[in-house]
Amino acid sequence: MSEEFSIGFLPLVDAALPILAHEEGFAQAEGLSLRLVKDVSWATVQDRLLYGQTDAAHMVAPLAIATTLGRGRPAQPLSVPFVLGLNGNAITLRSDLAAKVSPQGQLGDPALVGEALRAVVQERAAAGQKLRFGVVHRYSSHNYMLRYWLAACGIRPDKDVEIATVPPPFCADALEAGEVDGICVGEPWNSVTVERGAGTIVLATAQIWRRGVEKVLAMREPVLEERRAEVEALVRALRRAAQHFVDPAALGEHARILARPEYLDGNAELIERALADRLLLHRGDDLVHFPDFMFQYREAANFPWVSQAQWLYSQMARWEGMTVTQEDAALAGRVFRPDVYRAALLGTDEPLPGASSKVEGSLTQITAVSTQQGNMILEDNRFFDGRIFDPLDVTGYVADLP
Amino acid sequence: MRVAIVDESAVRASVIREGLAALEDCEIFVVTERRGLVARMGQIDPDIVLMDLGNPSRDVLEEYFAVSRVLDRPIAMFVDESDEESIGASIDAGVSAYVVDGFAPHRIRTILDLAIRRFRAYSRLQSDLAEARGRLAEREAVDAAKRILMTSRRISEPEAYAELRKTAMNQGRRIAEIADAVVTAHKLMGGQA
């Protein structure tokens, strides 16, 4: 008899790992049977998780931290034993605006694009207008990546521009109708927007933070403790799915599975493009290959680094004007559970890092790091502006930001 | 009390509205257009918002309410958090509710209960319709399969039906499934259904 685990998800490409764990039999091999519950808004995914209709959820990482810290509703502790992926989002601007700020036919340098955008923002401000941007959720990495980039380029979010929530399926509409001038969204929605001729992709979020945490597997802390053995089995199943996910020979098969009505209900060709790190920046152009656009497995991409959670906390505090406290930083850090990840994968051939936290943004070249088991090499992990996040000094970091 | 119903399906919105019409001193506003939703909410200034769980605009509204709370317009999300049972019931029924902070709980409860019942009534309506449509499609497939058997095997209609039924029983499948298989096979062999 296999144990059932229900997992809530939103129809996005980065919901791939739980879907593949189910479809490719990795969950079954671990004695689990997965039931996938599709929703269309993060709020609903969160509700189902908090009220016990699902056991776990595919979730934007900052939302798991916001829920634990009690932002927007009474606090409930969530735990993240597995990171479902890094990056995979892009910034798409209205094509006339993109033509002004970004080189044609390629992804520009984030600092240069930002500088050009700042000129447009100032021009607009002189005319009494503000550019409007859409992000997929208030507590999303999209929101924090976009804000990080704008602020580092001298554009003050909330003051110089407006940032509003636009659900992914409405992004193309909103750009087309002029409701927003730019969006930061995951795939396949940038490609859908470009295909419709409603916008041009100017940056990938991986250009802003090379190894930025994106979606996570979140569950209620008491559920994680109660079902610890099954959770570890789930981590193993997801890790096998991740291994399989990056197999280039399986791309087409994965795209076809994800495109099915019960999952993304979308276009397999567009999905396969995202899986292969290929982007159509502007309608009529050629596809551009951007390595590690979406990052799912190598370099322990699924390891829940405590420092990643704390970086998200630093941004939440920064933009909501909360006082940064050591207690909250610790609380946010505890949401990510490297201990569970380690326990699940100890004794497998999966490399496990020696540390559970790292100085984010400090790696500028390929570096071998110490491990608990196996060999591990980490590549470039820079923020585009060269800043470094030391989780031991969150207060100092936030104080020093523009 | 001001109640806003946000639903892109005008039919469902009217089913819910009808249900709430019985309540006294309740002003009901129906919003079916996604564009300009936030501005519309600002005009209505509702005490409670009812919307379908499957509405992607929920995240937009949550942000709006969170921000308006910052601006000292105290709107909270969802029912009283202590009332797990009613939250569970509304999630089951597919309804999300947003309620103004500190509003009289018993009155909210009545509205919510009614809304839940109406949401359920609507989804029953939908499933009945889907079932009826399904049955119609099944009958068409069976008719087509019968015609194929009658022409290709030169048998009568009752004989054709008996053949389908016998095969279905032998294979432990539904007649409609067998009929579908016959039609598909026939098409594959180049015939007209």
mmCIF file of C-alpha atoms in Angstrom, chain A residues 221-383:
data_model
loop_
_atom_site.group_PDB
_atom_site.id
_atom_site.type_symbol
_atom_site.label_atom_id
_atom_site.label_comp_id
_atom_site.label_asym_id
_atom_site.label_seq_id
_atom_site.Cartn_x
_atom_site.Cartn_y
_atom_site.Cartn_z
ATOM 1 C CA GLU A 221 5.760 22.282 9.784
ATOM 2 C CA PRO A 222 3.598 19.938 11.937
ATOM 3 C CA VAL A 223 2.829 17.823 8.844
ATOM 4 C CA LEU A 224 6.524 17.600 8.033
ATOM 5 C CA GLU A 225 7.319 16.434 11.572
ATOM 6 C CA GLU A 226 4.425 13.973 11.666
ATOM 7 C CA ARG A 227 5.157 12.399 8.300
ATOM 8 C CA ARG A 228 8.911 12.729 8.388
ATOM 9 C CA ALA A 229 9.688 9.345 6.776
ATOM 10 C CA GLU A 230 7.275 9.970 3.900
ATOM 11 C CA VAL A 231 8.592 13.489 3.411
ATOM 12 C CA GLU A 232 12.105 12.090 3.072
ATOM 13 C CA ALA A 233 10.790 9.580 0.531
ATOM 14 C CA LEU A 234 9.195 12.483 -1.344
ATOM 15 C CA VAL A 235 12.506 14.381 -1.358
ATOM 16 C CA ARG A 236 14.194 11.332 -2.889
ATOM 17 C CA ALA A 237 11.453 11.004 -5.514
ATOM 18 C CA LEU A 238 11.721 14.706 -6.422
ATOM 19 C CA ARG A 239 15.500 14.476 -6.649
ATOM 20 C CA ARG A 240 15.184 11.560 -9.084
ATOM 21 C CA ALA A 241 12.673 13.621 -11.052
ATOM 22 C CA ALA A 242 15.158 16.525 -11.151
ATOM 23 C CA GLN A 243 17.912 14.216 -12.372
ATOM 24 C CA HIS A 244 15.617 12.976 -15.119
ATOM 25 C CA PHE A 245 14.379 16.485 -15.885
ATOM 26 C CA VAL A 246 17.799 17.676 -17.062
ATOM 27 C CA ASP A 247 18.328 14.702 -19.384
ATOM 28 C CA PRO A 248 18.396 16.370 -22.828
ATOM 29 C CA ALA A 249 17.023 13.213 -24.464
ATOM 30 C CA ALA A 250 13.818 13.458 -22.416
ATOM 31 C CA LEU A 251 12.959 17.110 -23.161
ATOM 32 C CA GLY A 252 10.273 16.375 -25.732
ATOM 33 C CA GLU A 253 8.635 13.764 -23.547
ATOM 34 C CA HIS A 254 8.601 16.134 -20.556
ATOM 35 C CA ALA A 255 7.123 18.958 -22.605
ATOM 36 C CA ARG A 256 4.356 16.666 -23.838
ATOM 37 C CA ILE A 257 3.535 15.528 -20.286
ATOM 38 C CA LEU A 258 3.479 19.097 -18.941
ATOM 39 C CA ALA A 259 1.304 20.306 -21.819
ATOM 40 C CA ARG A 260 -1.508 17.897 -20.947
ATOM 41 C CA PRO A 261 -4.878 19.378 -19.912
ATOM 42 C CA GLU A 262 -4.597 18.183 -16.303
ATOM 43 C CA TYR A 263 -1.244 19.978 -15.898
ATOM 44 C CA LEU A 264 -0.347 23.143 -17.821
ATOM 45 C CA ASP A 265 -2.969 22.695 -20.525
ATOM 46 C CA GLY A 266 -0.613 24.520 -22.866
ATOM 47 C CA ASN A 267 1.481 24.445 -25.970
ATOM 48 C CA ALA A 268 4.127 21.671 -25.849
ATOM 49 C CA GLU A 269 6.382 23.556 -28.252
ATOM 50 C CA LEU A 270 6.564 26.654 -26.045
ATOM 51 C CA ILE A 271 7.094 24.523 -22.951
ATOM 52 C CA GLU A 272 9.915 22.590 -24.586
ATOM 53 C CA ARG A 273 11.574 25.889 -25.451
ATOM 54 C CA ALA A 274 11.614 26.888 -21.779
ATOM 55 C CA LEU A 275 12.945 23.478 -20.761
ATOM 56 C CA ALA A 276 15.753 23.841 -23.293
ATOM 57 C CA ASP A 277 16.672 27.376 -22.088
ATOM 58 C CA ARG A 278 15.625 28.822 -25.425
ATOM 59 C CA LEU A 279 13.824 32.131 -25.705
ATOM 60 C CA LEU A 280 12.165 34.037 -28.485
ATOM 61 C CA LEU A 281 12.888 37.609 -27.448
ATOM 62 C CA HIS A 282 10.825 39.316 -30.105
ATOM 63 C CA ARG A 283 8.306 38.015 -32.578
ATOM 64 C CA GLY A 284 9.932 37.290 -35.911
ATOM 65 C CA ASP A 285 13.470 36.966 -34.482
ATOM 66 C CA ASP A 286 15.474 33.766 -34.034
ATOM 67 C CA LEU A 287 15.496 31.790 -30.799
ATOM 68 C CA VAL A 288 18.249 32.762 -28.371
ATOM 69 C CA HIS A 289 19.920 30.161 -26.166
ATOM 70 C CA PHE A 290 20.496 31.392 -22.626
ATOM 71 C CA PRO A 291 22.287 28.712 -20.580
ATOM 72 C CA ASP A 292 20.821 28.067 -17.101
ATOM 73 C CA PHE A 293 17.749 30.215 -17.762
ATOM 74 C CA MET A 294 15.887 27.664 -15.652
ATOM 75 C CA PHE A 295 18.052 25.756 -13.265
ATOM 76 C CA GLN A 296 16.806 22.518 -11.794
ATOM 77 C CA TYR A 297 19.411 20.054 -10.700
ATOM 78 C CA ARG A 298 23.168 20.666 -11.034
ATOM 79 C CA GLU A 299 25.213 22.187 -8.209
ATOM 80 C CA ALA A 300 22.696 20.988 -5.626
ATOM 81 C CA ALA A 301 20.120 23.410 -7.056
ATOM 82 C CA ASN A 302 17.444 21.672 -4.990
ATOM 83 C CA PHE A 303 19.278 22.091 -1.689
ATOM 84 C CA PRO A 304 17.380 24.509 0.585
ATOM 85 C CA TRP A 305 20.173 26.925 1.527
ATOM 86 C CA VAL A 306 19.254 28.831 4.684
ATOM 87 C CA SER A 307 20.965 31.896 3.215
ATOM 88 C CA GLN A 308 18.532 31.895 0.252
ATOM 89 C CA ALA A 309 15.569 32.125 2.613
ATOM 90 C CA GLN A 310 17.296 34.893 4.532
ATOM 91 C CA TRP A 311 18.016 36.880 1.368
ATOM 92 C CA LEU A 312 14.302 36.760 0.574
ATOM 93 C CA TYR A 313 13.580 37.933 4.112
ATOM 94 C CA SER A 314 16.009 40.830 3.643
ATOM 95 C CA GLN A 315 14.086 41.933 0.557
ATOM 96 C CA MET A 316 10.694 41.530 2.242
ATOM 97 C CA ALA A 317 11.863 43.727 5.112
ATOM 98 C CA ARG A 318 13.423 46.191 2.672
ATOM 99 C CA TRP A 319 10.283 46.796 0.619
ATOM 100 C CA GLU A 320 7.755 46.629 3.427
ATOM 101 C CA GLY A 321 9.768 48.873 5.665
ATOM 102 C CA MET A 322 9.909 46.288 8.460
ATOM 103 C CA THR A 323 12.683 46.573 10.987
ATOM 104 C CA VAL A 324 15.197 43.835 10.342
ATOM 105 C CA THR A 325 15.612 41.715 13.439
ATOM 106 C CA GLN A 326 17.879 38.803 14.155
ATOM 107 C CA GLU A 327 14.852 36.818 15.441
ATOM 108 C CA ASP A 328 12.863 37.281 12.226
ATOM 109 C CA ALA A 329 15.922 36.496 10.123
ATOM 110 C CA ALA A 330 16.384 33.292 12.125
ATOM 111 C CA LEU A 331 12.683 32.465 11.818
ATOM 112 C CA ALA A 332 12.802 33.001 8.040
ATOM 113 C CA GLY A 333 15.963 30.901 7.820
ATOM 114 C CA ARG A 334 14.320 28.035 9.683
ATOM 115 C CA VAL A 335 11.670 27.732 6.948
ATOM 116 C CA PHE A 336 14.324 26.125 4.735
ATOM 117 C CA ARG A 337 15.168 22.662 6.039
ATOM 118 C CA PRO A 338 18.555 21.420 4.808
ATOM 119 C CA ASP A 339 18.508 18.897 7.683
ATOM 120 C CA VAL A 340 15.538 17.082 6.130
ATOM 121 C CA TYR A 341 17.132 17.204 2.678
ATOM 122 C CA ARG A 342 20.363 15.755 4.097
ATOM 123 C CA ALA A 343 18.623 12.996 6.052
ATOM 124 C CA ALA A 344 16.673 12.007 2.934
ATOM 125 C CA LEU A 345 19.684 11.806 0.638
ATOM 126 C CA LEU A 346 22.410 10.598 2.976
ATOM 127 C CA GLY A 347 23.823 7.384 1.592
ATOM 128 C CA THR A 348 22.691 8.056 -1.994
ATOM 129 C CA ASP A 349 25.146 9.178 -4.675
ATOM 130 C CA GLU A 350 23.828 12.734 -4.425
ATOM 131 C CA PRO A 351 26.488 15.243 -3.358
ATOM 132 C CA LEU A 352 25.616 17.045 -0.128
ATOM 133 C CA PRO A 353 27.299 20.351 0.721
ATOM 134 C CA GLY A 354 29.233 20.639 3.973
ATOM 135 C CA ALA A 355 27.561 23.920 4.946
ATOM 136 C CA SER A 356 23.870 24.832 5.071
ATOM 137 C CA SER A 357 24.329 28.517 4.461
ATOM 138 C CA LYS A 358 26.587 30.453 2.125
ATOM 139 C CA VAL A 359 27.580 34.002 1.339
ATOM 140 C CA GLU A 360 25.276 34.623 -1.641
ATOM 141 C CA GLY A 361 26.726 36.408 -4.649
ATOM 142 C CA SER A 362 30.343 35.791 -3.697
ATOM 143 C CA LEU A 363 31.233 33.145 -6.271
ATOM 144 C CA THR A 364 32.607 34.590 -9.473
ATOM 145 C CA GLN A 365 34.255 31.464 -10.796
ATOM 146 C CA ILE A 366 33.897 27.708 -10.687
ATOM 147 C CA THR A 367 34.739 26.596 -7.174
ATOM 148 C CA ALA A 368 34.942 23.187 -5.545
ATOM 149 C CA VAL A 369 33.358 23.242 -2.092
ATOM 150 C CA SER A 370 33.651 20.964 0.918
ATOM 151 C CA THR A 371 30.956 18.339 1.197
ATOM 152 C CA GLN A 372 29.332 15.923 3.584
ATOM 153 C CA GLN A 373 29.314 13.343 0.780
ATOM 154 C CA GLY A 374 30.359 13.331 -2.879
ATOM 155 C CA ASN A 375 32.091 16.069 -4.860
ATOM 156 C CA MET A 376 30.516 19.403 -5.473
ATOM 157 C CA ILE A 377 31.401 22.260 -7.750
ATOM 158 C CA LEU A 378 29.567 25.551 -7.642
ATOM 159 C CA GLU A 379 29.608 27.987 -10.530
ATOM 160 C CA ASP A 380 29.016 31.710 -10.824
ATOM 161 C CA ASN A 381 26.460 32.947 -8.264
ATOM 162 C CA ARG A 382 26.748 36.707 -8.745
ATOM 163 C CA PHE A 383 24.235 39.494 -8.308
#
